[in-house]
Amino acid sequence: MKILVLGSGAREHAIVHSLHSEMTAQGTPAHEIHAAPGNPGIGEEATLHAIDANSPDAVVALAQELAADLIMIGPEAPLVAGVADATRAAGFPTFGPSAQGARLEGSKAFAKDVMEAANVPTAKPYVCTTLDQVNEAFDDFGAPYVVKDDGLAAGKGVVVTNDRDEALAHARECFENRGEGGQVVIEEYLDGPEVSLFVVSDGKDVRPLAPAQDFKRALNNDEGPNTGGMGAYSPLPWAPEGLVQEVIDTVAQPTIDEMARRGTPFAGILYVGLALTSKGTRVVEFNARFGDPETQVVLARLKTPLSALLLAAANGELAQFPELEWHPQTAVTVVVASEKYPDTPVTGDPITGIADANAIPNVHVLHAGTKIIDDSLVSSGGRVLSVVALGDDLSTTRDLVYQGVDAIGLRGSHHRTDIALKAAHGEI
Ligand code: AMP
Ligand code: GLY
């Protein structure tokens, strides 16, 4: 197939890497892969196109020029901008929800409305338009306070804190940034470990991928600010038996059914962010796309050809799709972030050691914020690389992934050293 992948992060590199590894019976690459805009790592496995991936017109024009057989939309921004609507209308099989569907991620208030209608277990919310309402919500719930910007905020719109002044300051900042009509969602605090479950849907049926755990805070021991994600692992040896089926039955299928009932069927990835609380399983958030960095570990373990799964979902044929197959190994990824990420990432520094890391058996490096300047690779974003390892168990895989991370040179960079550590010690 000719496949066009939109996006430029390590998630998209993981997707391209999986598609690129699919071979024909003769041992030649099964697909011609294109990416827009991509990054230098993706460019080693796909042809890059320097277009604005958030522009429906630009993407349709590129898809027509390529005669693409499948379009895979990685990030939320093009989804919210209606790129999937445009490519579908132009006749291209597209993996990724419509702009209406992407509102499950684009608006926390909309997601809560759908969850309520579908009877999905989640934290009780107050949707507030004034600071007085925010204060009333704080009085009702007490600490810890959970304050969420209603709109897209690249994983950084949420503050969870015991400090009421800090919580109020975040709410005030959200109102100021959004201006007239801005909304802030104040939520009940959910205790317990978090799980990310990606559910593939064609608008009617659903297929779960393997659960993963993400590390959202910048620093070890879950300290520091929220980030897009600093590392992940899969599978989760501690996850209760039956968790995935429970989430399908109580969360994913009811949500997909509710979206269809509203006349806005959701086809793509329903990313279910869960907390396993003392009171039961609760939804923390929905996203309308694969998670980053969880995709890096989930796809490393997926044996079923990704292209076939994406195409079946894009064509509304999931019901007939065979059972998914998985490699039994454990995958761990660690994100190498630039200096001062997530606040004010420093960019433009040379990156070394990727070939050395890739030379370690069962380790591979995925690019995110990288670019080539004067023939050398430099950092160009907050999350720069995802180092991924596959191994027999969490301890050995952690050792491997950190060997890979240690091979990388980037001035001022930082990474967490405790990814999957508690799980490796059986402490979750
Ligand atoms: P969100 O963007 O909604 O996923 O929030 C980002 C992160 O904030 C989540 O992954 C959680 O770690 C934390 N968080 C969000 N909502 C809650 C909640 N109701 N209770 C506790 N932590 C939360
Ligand atoms: N890893 C969290 C996200 O992709 O939103």
Coordinates of C-alpha atoms and ligand atoms in Angstrom, one line a residue:
M1 CA 0.0 0.0 0.0
K2 CA 0.9 3.6 -0.3
I3 CA 0.4 5.0 3.2
L4 CA 0.6 8.6 4.3
V5 CA 1.3 9.2 8.0
L6 CA 0.6 12.7 9.4
G7 CA 2.6 14.0 12.3
S8 CA 6.2 14.5 13.5
G9 CA 6.7 12.9 16.9
A10 CA 8.1 9.7 18.3
R11 CA 4.6 8.3 18.1
E12 CA 4.5 8.8 14.4
H13 CA 8.0 7.4 14.1
A14 CA 6.8 4.3 16.0
I15 CA 3.9 4.0 13.6
V16 CA 6.1 4.4 10.5
H17 CA 8.7 2.0 12.0
S18 CA 6.0 -0.7 12.4
L19 CA 4.6 -0.1 8.9
H20 CA 8.2 -0.1 7.5
S21 CA 8.9 -3.5 9.1
E22 CA 6.1 -5.2 7.2
M23 CA 7.5 -7.4 4.4
T24 CA 6.0 -9.1 1.4
A25 CA 6.4 -12.9 1.0
Q26 CA 9.4 -12.2 -1.2
G27 CA 11.1 -10.2 1.7
T28 CA 10.8 -6.8 0.2
P29 CA 9.1 -3.8 2.0
A30 CA 5.4 -4.2 1.8
H31 CA 4.5 -0.5 1.6
E32 CA 5.6 2.8 0.2
I33 CA 5.4 5.1 3.2
H34 CA 5.1 8.9 3.1
A35 CA 5.0 11.2 6.1
A36 CA 4.1 14.8 6.5
P37 CA 5.9 16.7 7.9
G38 CA 7.8 13.8 9.7
N39 CA 11.2 14.2 11.2
P40 CA 14.7 13.1 10.4
G41 CA 14.3 9.7 12.0
I42 CA 11.0 9.1 10.1
G43 CA 12.8 10.3 7.0
E44 CA 15.0 7.2 7.1
E45 CA 11.9 5.0 6.7
A46 CA 9.5 7.2 4.7
T47 CA 9.5 9.9 2.1
L48 CA 8.9 13.3 3.8
H49 CA 6.6 16.1 2.6
A50 CA 7.0 19.5 4.0
I51 CA 3.3 20.5 4.1
D52 CA 1.1 21.9 6.9
A53 CA -0.4 18.7 8.2
N54 CA -3.1 20.7 10.0
S55 CA -4.5 22.1 6.7
P56 CA -7.2 19.9 5.2
D57 CA -6.6 21.3 1.7
A58 CA -2.9 20.7 1.8
V59 CA -3.3 17.1 3.0
V60 CA -6.0 16.3 0.4
A61 CA -3.7 17.7 -2.3
L62 CA -0.8 15.6 -1.1
A63 CA -3.0 12.5 -0.9
Q64 CA -4.2 13.0 -4.4
E65 CA -0.7 13.6 -5.7
L66 CA 0.5 10.3 -4.1
A67 CA -2.7 8.4 -4.8
A68 CA -2.6 7.2 -1.2
D69 CA -4.3 4.0 -0.3
L70 CA -4.5 4.8 3.4
I71 CA -4.0 8.0 5.5
M72 CA -3.0 7.6 9.2
I73 CA -3.4 10.7 11.3
G74 CA -1.2 10.7 14.3
P75 CA -1.7 13.9 16.4
E76 CA -4.8 15.6 17.7
A77 CA -4.3 19.0 16.0
P78 CA -5.1 17.8 12.4
L79 CA -8.1 15.8 13.7
V80 CA -9.6 18.8 15.5
A81 CA -8.9 20.8 12.3
G82 CA -11.1 18.4 10.3
V83 CA -8.4 16.8 8.2
A84 CA -10.0 13.4 8.5
D85 CA -13.4 14.8 7.3
A86 CA -11.7 16.3 4.3
T87 CA -9.6 13.2 3.3
R88 CA -12.7 10.9 3.7
A89 CA -14.8 13.3 1.7
A90 CA -12.1 13.1 -1.0
G91 CA -12.4 9.3 -1.0
F92 CA -9.3 8.3 0.9
P93 CA -9.5 5.5 3.5
T94 CA -8.5 7.4 6.6
F95 CA -7.6 6.3 10.1
G96 CA -8.6 9.0 12.6
P97 CA -11.9 10.5 13.8
S98 CA -13.8 13.4 12.3
A99 CA -13.6 16.8 13.9
Q100 CA -16.8 16.1 15.8
G101 CA -15.3 12.8 17.0
A102 CA -12.1 14.5 18.1
R103 CA -14.0 16.7 20.4
L104 CA -13.8 13.8 22.8
E105 CA -10.2 15.0 23.3
G106 CA -10.6 18.6 22.2
S107 CA -13.1 19.5 24.9
K108 CA -13.0 18.1 28.4
A109 CA -16.6 19.4 28.9
F110 CA -17.8 17.6 25.8
A111 CA -16.1 14.4 26.8
K112 CA -17.8 14.6 30.3
D113 CA -21.1 15.1 28.6
V114 CA -20.7 12.0 26.4
M115 CA -19.5 10.0 29.5
E116 CA -22.5 11.0 31.4
A117 CA -24.9 10.1 28.6
A118 CA -23.1 6.7 28.2
N119 CA -23.0 6.0 31.9
V120 CA -19.2 5.8 31.8
P121 CA -17.5 5.8 35.3
T122 CA -15.4 9.0 35.6
A123 CA -14.5 11.7 38.1
K124 CA -17.4 14.0 38.9
P125 CA -16.8 17.3 37.1
Y126 CA -17.9 20.9 37.6
V127 CA -17.7 22.9 34.3
C128 CA -16.9 26.4 35.5
T129 CA -17.0 29.8 33.7
T130 CA -16.1 32.0 36.6
L131 CA -13.6 31.9 39.5
D132 CA -16.5 31.9 42.0
Q133 CA -17.7 28.7 40.5
V134 CA -14.2 27.3 40.7
N135 CA -14.1 28.2 44.4
E136 CA -17.4 26.5 45.1
A137 CA -16.2 23.3 43.3
F138 CA -13.0 23.4 45.5
D139 CA -15.2 23.7 48.6
D140 CA -17.2 20.7 47.5
F141 CA -14.3 18.4 46.7
G142 CA -11.6 19.5 49.0
A143 CA -7.9 18.8 48.3
P144 CA -6.2 17.5 46.2
Y145 CA -7.5 19.9 43.6
V146 CA -7.8 18.9 39.9
V147 CA -8.0 21.8 37.5
K148 CA -8.3 21.2 33.8
D149 CA -8.2 23.7 30.9
D150 CA -11.2 22.8 28.7
G151 CA -9.3 23.0 25.4
L152 CA -6.3 21.3 23.8
A153 CA -3.1 21.9 25.8
A154 CA -0.6 19.3 24.7
G155 CA -0.8 17.4 28.0
K156 CA 0.0 20.5 30.0
G157 CA -3.4 22.0 30.7
V158 CA -4.0 20.0 33.9
V159 CA -2.8 20.9 37.4
V160 CA -3.2 18.5 40.4
T161 CA -2.2 20.1 43.7
N162 CA -2.9 20.3 47.4
D163 CA -2.1 24.0 47.2
R164 CA -5.4 25.9 46.8
D165 CA -3.6 29.1 45.7
E166 CA -1.7 27.2 42.9
A167 CA -5.0 25.5 41.8
L168 CA -6.8 28.9 41.7
A169 CA -3.9 30.5 39.9
H170 CA -4.1 27.8 37.2
A171 CA -7.8 28.3 36.8
R172 CA -7.3 32.1 36.5
E173 CA -4.6 31.5 33.8
C174 CA -6.9 29.2 31.8
F175 CA -9.7 31.8 31.8
E176 CA -7.2 34.5 30.8
N177 CA -5.7 32.4 28.0
R178 CA -9.1 31.4 26.6
G179 CA -10.8 34.8 26.9
E180 CA -14.6 35.2 26.5
G181 CA -16.4 31.9 26.9
G182 CA -13.4 30.1 28.4
Q183 CA -14.2 27.0 30.5
V184 CA -12.3 25.3 33.3
V185 CA -13.2 21.8 34.5
I186 CA -12.7 21.1 38.2
E187 CA -12.8 17.4 39.1
E188 CA -13.0 15.0 41.9
Y189 CA -9.5 13.6 42.7
L190 CA -8.9 10.0 41.5
D191 CA -6.4 7.9 43.6
G192 CA -4.8 4.8 42.3
P193 CA -2.5 3.7 39.5
E194 CA -3.1 4.9 35.9
V195 CA -3.5 2.8 32.8
S196 CA -3.6 3.8 29.2
L197 CA -5.7 1.6 27.0
F198 CA -6.0 2.3 23.2
V199 CA -9.1 1.0 21.7
V200 CA -9.4 0.8 17.9
S201 CA -12.8 1.6 16.5
D202 CA -14.4 1.7 13.1
G203 CA -17.4 3.7 14.4
K204 CA -19.3 0.5 15.4
D205 CA -17.0 -2.2 16.7
V206 CA -14.0 -1.9 19.0
R207 CA -10.7 -3.8 19.4
P208 CA -8.5 -3.1 22.4
L209 CA -4.7 -3.0 22.1
A210 CA -2.5 -4.0 25.0
P211 CA -2.6 -1.7 28.1
A212 CA 0.4 0.4 28.9
Q213 CA 1.4 2.8 31.7
D214 CA 2.6 6.3 31.0
F215 CA 4.7 8.6 33.3
K216 CA 3.3 12.1 33.0
R217 CA 5.3 14.0 35.5
A218 CA 8.7 15.4 34.5
L219 CA 10.7 14.1 37.5
N220 CA 11.3 10.8 39.3
N221 CA 8.8 9.7 41.9
D222 CA 6.0 11.5 39.9
E223 CA 7.3 14.9 41.0
G224 CA 7.5 18.1 39.0
P225 CA 5.1 19.4 36.3
N226 CA 2.9 17.4 34.0
T227 CA 4.4 16.7 30.6
G228 CA 3.3 15.0 27.4
G229 CA 4.8 11.8 28.9
M230 CA 8.3 10.8 29.9
G231 CA 8.2 7.1 29.5
A232 CA 6.0 4.0 29.3
Y233 CA 5.9 0.2 29.5
S234 CA 3.7 -2.6 28.4
P235 CA 2.3 -5.1 29.4
L236 CA 1.3 -4.4 33.0
P237 CA 2.0 -7.4 35.1
W238 CA 0.0 -6.0 38.0
A239 CA -3.2 -5.2 36.0
P240 CA -6.2 -7.0 37.3
E241 CA -7.5 -9.9 35.2
G242 CA -10.5 -8.8 33.2
L243 CA -9.5 -5.2 33.2
V244 CA -9.5 -4.8 29.4
Q245 CA -12.9 -6.6 29.0
E246 CA -14.3 -4.4 31.8
V247 CA -13.1 -1.2 30.0
I248 CA -14.6 -2.4 26.7
D249 CA -17.9 -3.2 28.3
T250 CA -18.3 -0.2 30.6
V251 CA -16.3 2.5 28.8
A252 CA -15.3 1.9 25.1
Q253 CA -18.3 0.3 23.6
P254 CA -20.8 2.6 25.4
T255 CA -18.9 5.6 24.3
I256 CA -18.6 4.5 20.6
D257 CA -22.4 3.6 20.7
E258 CA -23.2 7.1 22.2
M259 CA -21.1 8.9 19.5
A260 CA -22.9 6.8 16.8
R261 CA -26.3 7.6 18.4
R262 CA -25.4 11.3 18.1
G263 CA -24.8 11.0 14.4
T264 CA -21.1 11.5 14.8
P265 CA -19.5 8.0 14.7
F266 CA -16.0 7.8 16.1
A267 CA -13.5 5.9 13.9
G268 CA -9.9 5.8 15.0
I269 CA -8.2 5.3 18.4
L270 CA -10.2 6.0 21.5
Y271 CA -7.5 6.5 24.0
V272 CA -8.9 5.6 27.4
G273 CA -6.9 7.0 30.3
L274 CA -7.9 5.2 33.4
A275 CA -7.3 5.4 37.2
L276 CA -7.8 2.1 39.1
T277 CA -9.1 3.8 42.2
S278 CA -10.1 2.3 45.6
K279 CA -13.8 2.8 44.4
G280 CA -13.2 1.0 41.0
T281 CA -12.1 1.8 37.5
R282 CA -12.6 5.4 36.5
V283 CA -11.9 7.3 33.2
V284 CA -9.4 10.1 33.7
E285 CA -9.5 11.3 30.1
F286 CA -10.2 10.5 26.6
N287 CA -8.0 11.2 23.7
A288 CA -8.8 10.8 20.0
R289 CA -5.5 9.3 18.9
F290 CA -2.6 7.1 19.9
G291 CA -0.8 8.2 23.1
D292 CA 2.8 9.3 23.1
P293 CA 5.0 7.6 24.5
E294 CA 2.7 4.6 25.1
T295 CA 2.5 3.9 21.3
Q296 CA 6.2 3.3 21.3
V297 CA 5.8 0.3 23.6
V298 CA 2.4 -1.0 22.4
L299 CA 3.4 -1.2 18.7
A300 CA 6.8 -2.7 19.6
R301 CA 4.8 -5.7 20.9
L302 CA 2.1 -5.9 18.2
K303 CA 2.7 -8.9 15.9
T304 CA -0.5 -8.3 13.7
P305 CA 0.4 -6.1 10.8
L306 CA -0.5 -2.6 11.8
S307 CA -1.4 -1.6 8.2
A308 CA -4.2 -4.2 8.0
L309 CA -5.6 -3.2 11.4
L310 CA -5.7 0.5 10.4
L311 CA -7.2 -0.2 7.0
A312 CA -9.9 -2.4 8.5
A313 CA -10.9 0.3 10.9
A314 CA -10.8 3.0 8.2
N315 CA -13.1 0.8 6.0
G316 CA -15.5 -0.1 8.8
E317 CA -14.5 -3.8 8.7
L318 CA -13.3 -4.4 12.2
A319 CA -15.9 -7.0 13.0
Q320 CA -14.3 -9.4 10.5
F321 CA -10.8 -8.7 11.6
P322 CA -8.8 -11.6 13.1
E323 CA -7.8 -11.7 16.7
L324 CA -4.8 -9.5 17.4
E325 CA -1.5 -11.2 18.0
W326 CA 1.3 -9.9 20.4
H327 CA 4.9 -10.6 21.1
P328 CA 5.2 -12.0 24.6
Q329 CA 8.1 -9.7 25.5
T330 CA 8.0 -6.6 27.7
A331 CA 8.7 -3.2 26.1
V332 CA 9.9 -0.1 27.9
T333 CA 10.5 3.4 26.5
V334 CA 12.3 6.3 28.1
V335 CA 12.0 9.9 26.7
V336 CA 15.1 12.0 26.4
A337 CA 13.9 15.6 26.9
S338 CA 15.7 18.8 26.3
E339 CA 16.9 21.2 29.0
K340 CA 14.1 23.0 30.8
Y341 CA 11.3 20.8 29.2
P342 CA 8.4 21.2 29.8
D343 CA 8.6 24.9 30.7
T344 CA 10.9 26.6 28.2
P345 CA 12.7 23.8 26.3
V346 CA 16.2 24.7 25.0
T347 CA 16.7 23.6 21.4
G348 CA 19.4 23.6 18.8
D349 CA 21.9 21.4 20.6
P350 CA 23.7 18.6 18.7
I351 CA 22.6 15.0 19.4
T352 CA 25.1 12.1 19.3
G353 CA 25.0 8.4 20.0
I354 CA 21.9 7.3 18.2
A355 CA 23.7 4.7 16.1
D356 CA 25.4 3.4 19.2
A357 CA 22.1 3.0 21.0
N358 CA 20.5 1.4 17.9
A359 CA 23.5 -1.1 17.8
I360 CA 22.4 -2.5 21.2
P361 CA 20.4 -5.7 20.4
N362 CA 16.6 -5.2 21.0
V363 CA 17.0 -1.4 21.4
H364 CA 15.8 1.2 18.9
V365 CA 15.7 5.0 19.0
L366 CA 12.7 6.9 17.8
H367 CA 12.9 10.6 16.9
A368 CA 10.6 13.3 18.1
G369 CA 12.0 16.9 18.4
T370 CA 15.0 16.5 16.1
K371 CA 16.0 18.3 12.9
I372 CA 19.0 18.5 10.6
I373 CA 21.0 21.7 10.4
D374 CA 24.1 21.9 8.3
D375 CA 24.3 18.1 8.0
S376 CA 24.1 17.5 11.8
L377 CA 21.3 16.3 13.9
V378 CA 20.1 18.9 16.6
S379 CA 17.3 19.1 19.1
S380 CA 14.2 21.0 18.0
G381 CA 11.6 20.4 20.6
G382 CA 10.9 19.4 24.2
R383 CA 10.7 15.7 23.9
V384 CA 13.7 14.9 21.6
L385 CA 14.0 11.1 21.4
S386 CA 12.2 7.9 22.7
V387 CA 14.6 5.1 23.4
V388 CA 12.7 1.7 23.2
A389 CA 13.8 -1.7 24.4
L390 CA 12.2 -5.2 24.2
G391 CA 13.2 -7.9 26.7
D392 CA 12.1 -10.9 28.7
D393 CA 11.0 -9.0 31.9
L394 CA 10.8 -5.5 33.3
S395 CA 14.1 -5.6 35.1
T396 CA 16.2 -6.7 32.1
T397 CA 14.3 -4.5 29.7
R398 CA 14.9 -1.5 32.0
D399 CA 18.6 -2.2 32.0
L400 CA 18.6 -2.4 28.3
V401 CA 16.6 0.8 27.7
Y402 CA 18.9 2.8 30.0
Q403 CA 22.0 1.4 28.2
G404 CA 20.4 3.0 25.1
V405 CA 19.7 6.2 26.9
D406 CA 23.2 6.4 28.3
A407 CA 24.6 6.1 24.8
I408 CA 22.8 9.3 23.7
G409 CA 24.6 12.7 24.1
L410 CA 22.6 15.9 24.3
R411 CA 23.8 18.8 26.4
G412 CA 21.5 19.7 29.3
S413 CA 19.0 16.9 28.5
H414 CA 17.1 15.0 31.2
H415 CA 15.1 11.8 31.5
R416 CA 13.5 9.9 34.3
T417 CA 15.5 7.1 35.8
D418 CA 12.5 5.3 37.4
I419 CA 10.4 4.3 34.4
A420 CA 8.7 0.9 35.2
L421 CA 10.8 0.7 38.4
K422 CA 7.9 0.2 40.8
A423 CA 6.4 -2.4 38.5
A424 CA 9.7 -4.2 38.2
H425 CA 9.8 -4.4 42.0
G426 CA 6.2 -5.5 42.3
E427 CA 5.3 -2.4 44.2
I428 CA 2.1 -1.3 42.3
Ligands
AMP1 P1 -5.5 14.6 31.5 O1 -5.0 15.6 30.5 O2 -7.0 14.9 31.8 O3 -5.2 13.2 31.3 O4 -4.7 14.9 32.9 C1 -3.3 14.7 32.9 C2 -2.9 14.0 34.1 O5 -3.4 14.7 35.3 C3 -3.5 12.6 34.2 O6 -2.8 11.6 33.6 C4 -3.4 12.4 35.7 O7 -2.1 12.0 36.1 C5 -3.7 13.7 36.3 N1 -5.2 13.8 36.5 C6 -6.1 14.2 35.7 N2 -7.4 14.1 36.2 C7 -7.2 13.6 37.5 C8 -8.1 13.4 38.5 N3 -9.4 13.6 38.5 N4 -7.5 12.9 39.7 C9 -6.2 12.7 39.8 N5 -5.3 13.0 38.8 C10 -5.8 13.4 37.7
GLY2 N1 0.9 10.0 26.9 C1 -0.2 10.9 27.1 C2 -0.8 11.3 25.9 O1 -0.4 10.9 24.8 O2 -1.7 12.1 25.9

